[in-house]
Tab-separated table of C-alpha atoms and ligand atoms in Angstrom:
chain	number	residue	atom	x	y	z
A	1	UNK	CA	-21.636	-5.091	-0.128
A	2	UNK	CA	-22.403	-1.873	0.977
A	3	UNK	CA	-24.590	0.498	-1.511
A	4	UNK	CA	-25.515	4.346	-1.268
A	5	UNK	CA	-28.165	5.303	-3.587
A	6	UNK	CA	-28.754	8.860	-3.812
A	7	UNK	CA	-28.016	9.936	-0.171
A	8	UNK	CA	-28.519	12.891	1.710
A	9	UNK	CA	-28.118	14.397	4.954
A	10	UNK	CA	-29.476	17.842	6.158
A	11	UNK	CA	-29.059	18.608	9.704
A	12	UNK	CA	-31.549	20.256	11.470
A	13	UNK	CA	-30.363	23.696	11.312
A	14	UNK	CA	-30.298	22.844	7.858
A	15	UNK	CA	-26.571	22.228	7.005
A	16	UNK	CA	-26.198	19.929	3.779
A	17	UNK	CA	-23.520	17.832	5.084
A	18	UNK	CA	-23.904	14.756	2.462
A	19	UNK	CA	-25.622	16.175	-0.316
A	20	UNK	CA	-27.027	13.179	-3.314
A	21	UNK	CA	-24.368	10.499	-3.073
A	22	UNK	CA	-24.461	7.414	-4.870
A	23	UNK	CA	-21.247	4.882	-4.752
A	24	UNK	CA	-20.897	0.771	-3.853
A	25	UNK	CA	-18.323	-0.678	-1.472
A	26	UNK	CA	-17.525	-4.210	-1.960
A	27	UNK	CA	-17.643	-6.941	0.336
A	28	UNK	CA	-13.529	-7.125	1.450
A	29	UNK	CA	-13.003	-3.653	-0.024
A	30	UNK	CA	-11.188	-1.468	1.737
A	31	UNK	CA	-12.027	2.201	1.267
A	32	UNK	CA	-11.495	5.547	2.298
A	33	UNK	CA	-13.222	8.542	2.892
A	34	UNK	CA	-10.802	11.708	2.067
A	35	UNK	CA	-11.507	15.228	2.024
A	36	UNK	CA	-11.085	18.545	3.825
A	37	UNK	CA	-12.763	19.477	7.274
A	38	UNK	CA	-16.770	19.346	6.988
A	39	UNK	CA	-16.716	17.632	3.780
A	40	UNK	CA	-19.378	15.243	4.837
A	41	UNK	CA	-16.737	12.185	5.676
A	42	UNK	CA	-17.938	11.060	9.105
A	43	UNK	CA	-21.547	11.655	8.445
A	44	UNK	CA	-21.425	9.341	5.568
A	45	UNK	CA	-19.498	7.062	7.465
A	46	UNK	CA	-21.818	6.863	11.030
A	47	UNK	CA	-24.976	6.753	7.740
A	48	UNK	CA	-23.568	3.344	7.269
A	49	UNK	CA	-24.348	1.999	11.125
A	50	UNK	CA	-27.409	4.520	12.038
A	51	UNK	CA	-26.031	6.576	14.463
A	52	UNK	CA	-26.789	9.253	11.995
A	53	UNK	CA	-29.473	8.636	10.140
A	54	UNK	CA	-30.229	9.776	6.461
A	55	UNK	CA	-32.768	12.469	5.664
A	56	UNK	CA	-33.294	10.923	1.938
A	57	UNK	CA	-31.725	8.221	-0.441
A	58	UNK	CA	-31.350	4.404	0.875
A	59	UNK	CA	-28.579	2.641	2.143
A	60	UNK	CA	-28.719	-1.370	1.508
A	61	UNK	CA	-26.230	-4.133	3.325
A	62	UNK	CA	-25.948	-6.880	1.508
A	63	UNK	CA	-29.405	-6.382	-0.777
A	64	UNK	CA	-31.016	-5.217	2.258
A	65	UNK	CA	-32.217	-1.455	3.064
A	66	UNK	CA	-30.624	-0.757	6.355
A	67	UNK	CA	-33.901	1.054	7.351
A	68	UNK	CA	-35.297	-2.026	7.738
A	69	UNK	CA	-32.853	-3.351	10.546
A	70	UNK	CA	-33.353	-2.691	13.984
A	71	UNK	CA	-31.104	0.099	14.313
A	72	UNK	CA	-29.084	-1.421	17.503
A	73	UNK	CA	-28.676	-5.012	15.629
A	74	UNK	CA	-27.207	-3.413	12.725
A	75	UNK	CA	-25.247	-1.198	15.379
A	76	UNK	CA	-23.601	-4.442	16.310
A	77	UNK	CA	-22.408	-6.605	13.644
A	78	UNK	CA	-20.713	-3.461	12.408
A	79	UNK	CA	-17.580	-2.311	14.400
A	80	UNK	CA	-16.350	0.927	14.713
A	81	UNK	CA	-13.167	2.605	16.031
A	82	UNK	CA	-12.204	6.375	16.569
A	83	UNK	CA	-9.829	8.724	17.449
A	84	UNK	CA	-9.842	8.771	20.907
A	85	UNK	CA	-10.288	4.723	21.462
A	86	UNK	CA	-12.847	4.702	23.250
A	87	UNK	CA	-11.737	2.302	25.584
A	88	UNK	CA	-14.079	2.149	28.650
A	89	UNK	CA	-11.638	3.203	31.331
A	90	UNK	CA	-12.519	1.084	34.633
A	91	UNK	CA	-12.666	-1.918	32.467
A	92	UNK	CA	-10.502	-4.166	31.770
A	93	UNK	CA	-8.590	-4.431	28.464
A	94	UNK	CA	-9.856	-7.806	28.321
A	95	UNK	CA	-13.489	-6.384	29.218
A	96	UNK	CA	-12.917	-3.595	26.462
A	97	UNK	CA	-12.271	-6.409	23.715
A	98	UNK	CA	-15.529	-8.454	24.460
A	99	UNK	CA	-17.765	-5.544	25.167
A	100	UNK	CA	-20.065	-6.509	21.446
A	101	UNK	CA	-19.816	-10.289	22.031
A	102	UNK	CA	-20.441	-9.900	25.575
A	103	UNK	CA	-23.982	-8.405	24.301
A	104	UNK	CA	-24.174	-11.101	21.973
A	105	UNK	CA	-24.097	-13.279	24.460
A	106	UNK	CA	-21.313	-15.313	23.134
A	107	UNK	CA	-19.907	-17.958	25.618
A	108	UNK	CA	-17.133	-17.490	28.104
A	109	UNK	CA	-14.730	-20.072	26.570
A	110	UNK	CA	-15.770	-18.388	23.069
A	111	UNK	CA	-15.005	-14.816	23.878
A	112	UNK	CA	-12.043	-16.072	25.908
A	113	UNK	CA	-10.596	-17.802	23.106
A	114	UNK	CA	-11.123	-14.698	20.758
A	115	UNK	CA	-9.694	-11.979	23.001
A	116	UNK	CA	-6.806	-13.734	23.046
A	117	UNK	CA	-6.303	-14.912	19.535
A	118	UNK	CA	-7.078	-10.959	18.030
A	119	UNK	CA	-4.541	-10.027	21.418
A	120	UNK	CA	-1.785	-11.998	19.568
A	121	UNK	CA	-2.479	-10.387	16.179
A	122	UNK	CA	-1.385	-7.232	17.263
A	123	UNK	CA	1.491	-8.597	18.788
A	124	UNK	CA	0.762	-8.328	22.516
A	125	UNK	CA	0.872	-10.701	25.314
A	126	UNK	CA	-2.273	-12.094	26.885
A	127	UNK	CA	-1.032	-10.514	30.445
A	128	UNK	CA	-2.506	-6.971	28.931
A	129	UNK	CA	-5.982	-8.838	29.249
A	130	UNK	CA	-6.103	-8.316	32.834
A	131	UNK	CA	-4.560	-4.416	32.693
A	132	UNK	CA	-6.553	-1.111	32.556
A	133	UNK	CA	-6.681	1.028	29.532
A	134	UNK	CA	-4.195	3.977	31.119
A	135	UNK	CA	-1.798	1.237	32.012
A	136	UNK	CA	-1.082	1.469	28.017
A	137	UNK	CA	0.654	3.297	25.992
A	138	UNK	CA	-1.612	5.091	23.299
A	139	UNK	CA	0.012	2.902	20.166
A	140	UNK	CA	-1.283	0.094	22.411
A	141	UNK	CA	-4.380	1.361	23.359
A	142	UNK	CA	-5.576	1.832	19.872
A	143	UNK	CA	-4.212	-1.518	19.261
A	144	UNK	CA	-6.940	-2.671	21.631
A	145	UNK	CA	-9.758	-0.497	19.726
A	146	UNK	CA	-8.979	-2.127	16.338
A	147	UNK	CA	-9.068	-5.354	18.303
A	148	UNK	CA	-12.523	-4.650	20.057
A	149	UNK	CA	-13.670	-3.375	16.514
A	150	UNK	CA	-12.942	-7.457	15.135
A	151	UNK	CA	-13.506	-9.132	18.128
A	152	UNK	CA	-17.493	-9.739	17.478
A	153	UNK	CA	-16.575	-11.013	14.069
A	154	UNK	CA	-18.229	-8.269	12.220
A	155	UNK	CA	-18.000	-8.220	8.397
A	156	UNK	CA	-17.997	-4.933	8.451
A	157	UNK	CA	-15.421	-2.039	10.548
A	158	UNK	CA	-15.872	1.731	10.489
A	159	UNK	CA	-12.801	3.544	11.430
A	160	UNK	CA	-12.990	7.633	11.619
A	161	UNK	CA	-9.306	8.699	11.649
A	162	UNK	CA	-8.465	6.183	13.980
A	163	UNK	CA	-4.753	6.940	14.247
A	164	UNK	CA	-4.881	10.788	14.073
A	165	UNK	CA	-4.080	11.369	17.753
A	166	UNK	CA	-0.708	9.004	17.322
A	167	UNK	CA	3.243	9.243	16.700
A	168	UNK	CA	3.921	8.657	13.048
A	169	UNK	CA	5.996	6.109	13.923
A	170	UNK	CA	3.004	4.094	16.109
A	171	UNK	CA	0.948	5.283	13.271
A	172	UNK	CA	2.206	3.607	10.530
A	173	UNK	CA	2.895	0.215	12.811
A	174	UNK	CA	-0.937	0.504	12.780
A	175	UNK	CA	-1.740	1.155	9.310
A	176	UNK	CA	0.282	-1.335	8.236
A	177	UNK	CA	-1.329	-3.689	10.706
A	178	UNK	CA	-5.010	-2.800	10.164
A	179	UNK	CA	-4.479	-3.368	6.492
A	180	UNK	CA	-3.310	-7.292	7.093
A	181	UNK	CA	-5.933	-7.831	9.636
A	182	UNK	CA	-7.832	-6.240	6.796
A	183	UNK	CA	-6.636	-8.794	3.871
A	184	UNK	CA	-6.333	-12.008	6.105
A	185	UNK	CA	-9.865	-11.591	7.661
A	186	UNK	CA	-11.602	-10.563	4.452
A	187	UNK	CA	-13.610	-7.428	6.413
A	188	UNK	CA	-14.638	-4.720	4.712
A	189	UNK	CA	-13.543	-1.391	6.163
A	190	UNK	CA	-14.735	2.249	5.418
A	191	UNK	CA	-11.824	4.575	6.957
A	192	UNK	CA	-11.765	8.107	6.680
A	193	UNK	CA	-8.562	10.259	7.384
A	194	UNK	CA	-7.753	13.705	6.195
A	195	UNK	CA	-4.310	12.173	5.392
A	196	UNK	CA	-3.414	11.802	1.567
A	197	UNK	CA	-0.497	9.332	2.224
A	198	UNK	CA	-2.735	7.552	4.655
A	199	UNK	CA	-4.750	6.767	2.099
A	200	UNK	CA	-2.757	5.656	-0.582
A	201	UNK	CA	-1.578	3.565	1.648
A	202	UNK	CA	-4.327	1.603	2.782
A	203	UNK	CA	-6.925	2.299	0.063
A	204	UNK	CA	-8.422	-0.462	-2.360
A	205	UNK	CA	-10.600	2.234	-3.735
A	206	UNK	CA	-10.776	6.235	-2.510
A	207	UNK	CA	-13.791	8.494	-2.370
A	208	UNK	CA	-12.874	12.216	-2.359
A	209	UNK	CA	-15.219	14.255	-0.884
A	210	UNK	CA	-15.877	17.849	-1.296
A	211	UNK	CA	-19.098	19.838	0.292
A	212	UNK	CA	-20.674	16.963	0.350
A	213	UNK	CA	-20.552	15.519	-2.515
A	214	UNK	CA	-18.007	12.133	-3.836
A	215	UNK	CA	-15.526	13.992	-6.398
A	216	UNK	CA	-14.131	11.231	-7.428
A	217	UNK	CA	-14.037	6.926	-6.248
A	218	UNK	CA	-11.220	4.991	-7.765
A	219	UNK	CA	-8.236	3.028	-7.374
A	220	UNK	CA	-4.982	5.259	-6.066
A	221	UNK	CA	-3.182	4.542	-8.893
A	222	UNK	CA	-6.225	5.757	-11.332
A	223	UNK	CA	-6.712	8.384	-9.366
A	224	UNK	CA	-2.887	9.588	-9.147
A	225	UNK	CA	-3.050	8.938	-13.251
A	226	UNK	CA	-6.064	10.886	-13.590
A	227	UNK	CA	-7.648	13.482	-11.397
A	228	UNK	CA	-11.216	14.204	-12.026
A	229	UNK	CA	-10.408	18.139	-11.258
A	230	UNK	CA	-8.472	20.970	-9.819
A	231	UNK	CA	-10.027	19.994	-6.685
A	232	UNK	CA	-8.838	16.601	-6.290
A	233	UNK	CA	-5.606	17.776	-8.185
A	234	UNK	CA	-4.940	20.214	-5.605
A	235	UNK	CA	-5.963	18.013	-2.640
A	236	UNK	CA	-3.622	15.131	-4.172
A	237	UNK	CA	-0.665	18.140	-4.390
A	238	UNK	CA	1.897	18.737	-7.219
A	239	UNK	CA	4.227	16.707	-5.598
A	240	UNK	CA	2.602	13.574	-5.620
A	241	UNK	CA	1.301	13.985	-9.260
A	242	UNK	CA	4.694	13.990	-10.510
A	243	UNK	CA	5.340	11.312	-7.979
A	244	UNK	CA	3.497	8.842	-10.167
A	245	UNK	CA	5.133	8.661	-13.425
A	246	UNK	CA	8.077	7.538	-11.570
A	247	UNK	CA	6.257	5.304	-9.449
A	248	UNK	CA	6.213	2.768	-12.248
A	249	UNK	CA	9.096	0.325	-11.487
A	250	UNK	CA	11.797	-0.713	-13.909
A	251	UNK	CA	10.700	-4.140	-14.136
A	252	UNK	CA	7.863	-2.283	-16.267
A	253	UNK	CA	10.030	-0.695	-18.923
A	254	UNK	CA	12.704	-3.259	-19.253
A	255	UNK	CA	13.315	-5.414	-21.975
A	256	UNK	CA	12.514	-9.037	-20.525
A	257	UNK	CA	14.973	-10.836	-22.363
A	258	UNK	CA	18.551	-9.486	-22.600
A	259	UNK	CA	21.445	-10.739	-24.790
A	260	UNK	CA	23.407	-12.914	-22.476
A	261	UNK	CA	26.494	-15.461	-22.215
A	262	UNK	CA	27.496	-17.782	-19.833
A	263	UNK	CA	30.190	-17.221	-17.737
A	264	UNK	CA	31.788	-20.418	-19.155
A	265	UNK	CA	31.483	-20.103	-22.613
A	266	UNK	CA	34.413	-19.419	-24.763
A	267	UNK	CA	35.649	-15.814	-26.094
A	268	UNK	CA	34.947	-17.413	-29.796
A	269	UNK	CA	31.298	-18.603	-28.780
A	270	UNK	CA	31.026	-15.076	-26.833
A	271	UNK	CA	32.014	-13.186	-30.250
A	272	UNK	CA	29.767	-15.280	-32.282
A	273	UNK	CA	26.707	-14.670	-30.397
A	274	UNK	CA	27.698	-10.817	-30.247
A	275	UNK	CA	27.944	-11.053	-34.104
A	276	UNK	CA	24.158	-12.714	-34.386
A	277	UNK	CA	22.775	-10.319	-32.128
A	278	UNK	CA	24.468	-7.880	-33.218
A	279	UNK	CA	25.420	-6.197	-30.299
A	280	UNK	CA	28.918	-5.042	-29.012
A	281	UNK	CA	28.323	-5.690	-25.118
A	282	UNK	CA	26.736	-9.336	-23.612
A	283	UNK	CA	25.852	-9.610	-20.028
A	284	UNK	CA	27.140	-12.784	-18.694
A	285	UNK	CA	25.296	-15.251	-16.042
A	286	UNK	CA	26.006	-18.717	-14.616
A	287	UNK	CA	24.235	-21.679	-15.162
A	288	UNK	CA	21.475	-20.632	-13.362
A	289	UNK	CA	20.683	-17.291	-14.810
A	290	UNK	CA	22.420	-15.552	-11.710
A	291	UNK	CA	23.985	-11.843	-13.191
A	292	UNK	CA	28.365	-12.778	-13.088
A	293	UNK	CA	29.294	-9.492	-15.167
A	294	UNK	CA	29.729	-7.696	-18.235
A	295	UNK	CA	31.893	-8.362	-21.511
A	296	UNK	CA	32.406	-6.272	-24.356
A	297	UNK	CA	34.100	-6.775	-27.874
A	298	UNK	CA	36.840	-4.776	-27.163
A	299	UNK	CA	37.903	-6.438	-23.525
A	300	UNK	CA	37.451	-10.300	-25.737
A	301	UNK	CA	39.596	-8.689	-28.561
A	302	UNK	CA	42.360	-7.690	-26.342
A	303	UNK	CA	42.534	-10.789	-24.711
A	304	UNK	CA	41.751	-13.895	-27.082
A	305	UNK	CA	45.547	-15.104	-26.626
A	306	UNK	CA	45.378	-14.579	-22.778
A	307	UNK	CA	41.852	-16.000	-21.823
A	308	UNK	CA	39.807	-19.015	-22.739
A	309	UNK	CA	36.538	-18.316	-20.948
A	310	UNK	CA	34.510	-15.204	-20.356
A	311	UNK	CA	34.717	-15.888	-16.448
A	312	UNK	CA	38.480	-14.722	-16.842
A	313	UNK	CA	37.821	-11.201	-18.559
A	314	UNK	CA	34.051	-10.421	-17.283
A	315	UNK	CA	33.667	-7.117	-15.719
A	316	UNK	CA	31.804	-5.832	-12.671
A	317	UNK	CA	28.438	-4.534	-13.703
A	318	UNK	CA	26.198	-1.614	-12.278
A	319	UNK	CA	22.707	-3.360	-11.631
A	320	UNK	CA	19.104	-2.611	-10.302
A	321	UNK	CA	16.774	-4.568	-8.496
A	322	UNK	CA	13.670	-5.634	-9.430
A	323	UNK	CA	11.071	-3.531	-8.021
A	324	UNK	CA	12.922	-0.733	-8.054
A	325	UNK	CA	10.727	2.280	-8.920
A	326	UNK	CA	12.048	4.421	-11.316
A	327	UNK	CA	12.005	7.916	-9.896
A	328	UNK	CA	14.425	6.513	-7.627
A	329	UNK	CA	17.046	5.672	-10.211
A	330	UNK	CA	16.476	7.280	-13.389
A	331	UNK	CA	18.154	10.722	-12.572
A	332	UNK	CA	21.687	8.796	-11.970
A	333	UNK	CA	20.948	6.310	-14.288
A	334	UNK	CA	20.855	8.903	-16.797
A	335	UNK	CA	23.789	10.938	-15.448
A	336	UNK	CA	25.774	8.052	-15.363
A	337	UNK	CA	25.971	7.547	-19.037
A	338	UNK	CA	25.210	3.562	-18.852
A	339	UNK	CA	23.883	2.721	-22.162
A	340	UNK	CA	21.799	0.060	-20.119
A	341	UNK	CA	21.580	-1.291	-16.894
A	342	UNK	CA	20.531	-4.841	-15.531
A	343	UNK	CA	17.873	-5.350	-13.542
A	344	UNK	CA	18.528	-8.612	-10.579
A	345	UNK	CA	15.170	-10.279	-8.588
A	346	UNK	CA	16.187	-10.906	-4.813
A	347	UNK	CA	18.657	-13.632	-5.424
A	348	UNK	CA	20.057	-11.997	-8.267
A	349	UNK	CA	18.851	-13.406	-11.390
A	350	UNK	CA	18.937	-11.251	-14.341
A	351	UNK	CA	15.229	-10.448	-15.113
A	352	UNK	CA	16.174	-7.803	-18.125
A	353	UNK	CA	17.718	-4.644	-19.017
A	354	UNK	CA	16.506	-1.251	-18.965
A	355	UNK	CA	18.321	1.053	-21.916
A	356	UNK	CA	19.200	4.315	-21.818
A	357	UNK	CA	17.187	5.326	-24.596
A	358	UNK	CA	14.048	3.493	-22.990
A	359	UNK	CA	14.323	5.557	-20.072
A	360	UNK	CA	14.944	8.795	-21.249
A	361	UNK	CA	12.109	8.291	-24.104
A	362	UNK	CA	9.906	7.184	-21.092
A	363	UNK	CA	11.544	8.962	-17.977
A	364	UNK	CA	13.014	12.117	-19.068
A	365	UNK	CA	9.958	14.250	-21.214
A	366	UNK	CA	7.456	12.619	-19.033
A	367	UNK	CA	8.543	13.000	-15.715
A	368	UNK	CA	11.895	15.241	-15.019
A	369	UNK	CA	10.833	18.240	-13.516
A	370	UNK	CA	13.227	20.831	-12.197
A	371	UNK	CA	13.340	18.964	-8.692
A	372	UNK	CA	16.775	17.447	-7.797
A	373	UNK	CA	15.908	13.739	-7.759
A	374	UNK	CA	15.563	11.429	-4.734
A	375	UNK	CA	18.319	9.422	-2.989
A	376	UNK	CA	16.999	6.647	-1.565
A	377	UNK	CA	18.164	3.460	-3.140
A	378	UNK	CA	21.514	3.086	-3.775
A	379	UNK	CA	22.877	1.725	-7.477
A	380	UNK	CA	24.547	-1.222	-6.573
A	381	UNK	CA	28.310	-2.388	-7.889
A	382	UNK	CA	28.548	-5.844	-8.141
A	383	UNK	CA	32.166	-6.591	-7.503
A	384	UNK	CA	32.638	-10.272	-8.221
A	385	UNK	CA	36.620	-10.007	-6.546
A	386	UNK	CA	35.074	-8.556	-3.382
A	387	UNK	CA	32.465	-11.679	-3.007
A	388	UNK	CA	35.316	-13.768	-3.682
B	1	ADP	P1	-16.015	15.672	8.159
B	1	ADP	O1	-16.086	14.405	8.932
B	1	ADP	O2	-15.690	15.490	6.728
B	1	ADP	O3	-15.125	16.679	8.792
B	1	ADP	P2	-18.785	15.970	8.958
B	1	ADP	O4	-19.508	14.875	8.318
B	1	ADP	O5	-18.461	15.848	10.410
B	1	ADP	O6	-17.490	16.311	8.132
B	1	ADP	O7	-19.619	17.319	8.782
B	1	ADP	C1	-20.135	17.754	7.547
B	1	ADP	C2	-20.853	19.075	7.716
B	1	ADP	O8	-21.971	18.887	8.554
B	1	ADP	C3	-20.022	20.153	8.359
B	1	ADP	O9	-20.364	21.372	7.773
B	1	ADP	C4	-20.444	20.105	9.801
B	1	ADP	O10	-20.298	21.364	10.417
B	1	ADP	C5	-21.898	19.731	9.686
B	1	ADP	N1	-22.381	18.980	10.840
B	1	ADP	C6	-21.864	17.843	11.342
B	1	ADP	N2	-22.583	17.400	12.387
B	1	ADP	C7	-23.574	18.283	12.561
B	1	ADP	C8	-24.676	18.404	13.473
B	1	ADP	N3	-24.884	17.473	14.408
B	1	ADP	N4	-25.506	19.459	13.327
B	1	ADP	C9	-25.312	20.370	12.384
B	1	ADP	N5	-24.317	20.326	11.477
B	1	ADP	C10	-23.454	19.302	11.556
B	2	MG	MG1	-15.039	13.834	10.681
């Protein structure tokens, strides 16, 4: 655990670049450092190792006061990994990785073993061991910093907008890795970006910082929920605030157990069950809860000379998937005049139904602002003849 109590920096021509901050990190956390240019971020962040070094308040690691440690010790059981790589460039890749261990004096076989193990992590052959830095690209190159950053088994990784310099496409390869080194190897890392989305992304908790000073440290979601001020409001953007009410999913507003027949069962047994629920429309399943189609009274009325089982009348039936967020489906939910809509998990078991009143008492007041709505996932048709 990581702990700043009351922490301050002044620089010597007497800028107050971190100016009384007090906030804990826990051990496995991952957090992130946000905030405009000169906001303090990476002199908070370099506090944490001593290469910058606090004018007042204390900084304890793990109940100890880092002022204690031998600066360079501390320096190396915590890794750290910037912009521009800093790869040493006439050493090898493999040289780069065990540059910490190397001054731990970890054993041949032992660094060996590790360079190649964190080397197949981020998906790269062991022949980039023996390359130079420039013989990478610069997705792979930071690869090899994040790697160098784990490679002395450090509890601890500093990252100062590691991926600023890449394509967003590299970029996001790398978040997405650095966050599941991040959860498998139980390291705590302080990352600081300028990026909003970045951190959402990869943030168990989020420090804003503004002149200095934390503005607010919380969970995304709490903070999307609830801003602490204009500042963070503004930094966060209007977008993204209305973002969140429709980030909840529909598996959060439906009703968990819907009215259902099975596809088997007879008109007469469908019509009785409509008539003790009291509801004109059943969904219909198979045996194992799997979504067939739709009936309704009028479709069994029509055909109770033609038909013995609800398999033989059973419409198609629009459906969701589970996980679906809303913003993505309410707007044509809501066009589309559905008085309810299924929700299917992957295989397609019904998990519940979402009603049209439900969402526009939840969805419409709430959320709906003027924007034309997104487009991304597609309401699916289930057409049983097509499968067939
Ligand atoms: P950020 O990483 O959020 O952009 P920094 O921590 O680098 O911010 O800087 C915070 C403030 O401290 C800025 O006003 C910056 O100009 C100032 N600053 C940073 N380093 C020094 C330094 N070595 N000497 C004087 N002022 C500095
Ligand atoms: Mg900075």
């Amino acid at each position: 655990m990581i702990e700043f109590k009351n922490v301050s920096k002044v620089y010597g021509d007497g800028t107050k670049a971190v100016d009384d901050i007090s906030f804990k990190i826990n051990k496995g956390e991952f957090v992130v450092l946000i905030g405009t240019s000169g906001s303090g971020k990476t002199t908070t962040m370099r506090m944490i190792n001593r290469m910058i070094e606090s004018t007042s308040g204390e900084i304890i690691i793990d109940d100890k006061n880092i002022k204690d440690e031998n600066a360079v010790n501390l320096r190396r059981r915590i890794g750290y990994v910037i912009q521009q790589t800093g790869l040493m460039p006439h050493m090898t890749v493999y040289e780069n990785i065990v540059m910490v261990p190397k001054l731990l004096k970890w054993d041949k076989e032992k660094m060996r073993k590790s360079a190649e193990s964190l080397l197949k992590k981020v998906d790269m052959s062991t022949e980039f061991l023996d390359r130079y830095p420039q013989e990478l690209s610069g997705g792979q190159q930071q690869r090899i910093g994040v790697i160098r950053a784990l490679a002395a088994d450090q509890d601890i990784i500093l990252m100062d907008e590691p991926f600023g310099a890449l394509d967003p496409i590299t970029r996001e390869a790398l978040q997405e890795l650095v966050k599941n080194l991040q959860e498998e190897m139980g390291r705590t890392v302080v990352f600081v970006t300028h990026d909003m989305d970045e951190a959402l992304k990869l943030a168990d908790r989020i420090a804003i910082m503004s002149e200095g000073k934390i503005v607010q440290y919380d969970t995304p979601d709490n903070i999307l929920a609830n801003p602490a001020n204009a500042f963070v409001e503004s930094f966060l953007g209007e977008d993204r605030l209305q973002q969140t009410a429709t980030m909840q999913t529909v598996d959060q507003v439906m009703i968990k157990k819907p009215i259902t027949v099975k596809s088997e069962a007879t008109l007469g047994e469908a019509i009785k069950q409509m008539q003790a629920r009291r509801v004109d429309t059943l969904l219909v399943t198979d045996v194992e809860g799997h979504l067939q189609g739709v009936v309704d009274f009028e479709s069994i009325n029509r055909n109770r000379k033609k038909a013995a089982t609800i398999q033989e009348i059973m419409t198609d039936v629009y459906y969701v998937k589970s996980g679906t967020l809303l913003g993505n489906v309410a707007d044509r939910l809501l066009k589309r005049e559905f008085k309810s809509i299924p929700i299917v998990d992957e295989e397609g078991k019904l998990q519940g139904l979402v009603t049209r009143t439900a969402l526009v008492d939840i969805v419409y007041n709430t959320i709906w602002g003027d924007n034309e709505a997104s487009e991304s996932v597609p309401l699916e048709k289930m057409s049983l003849k097509d499968s067939e």
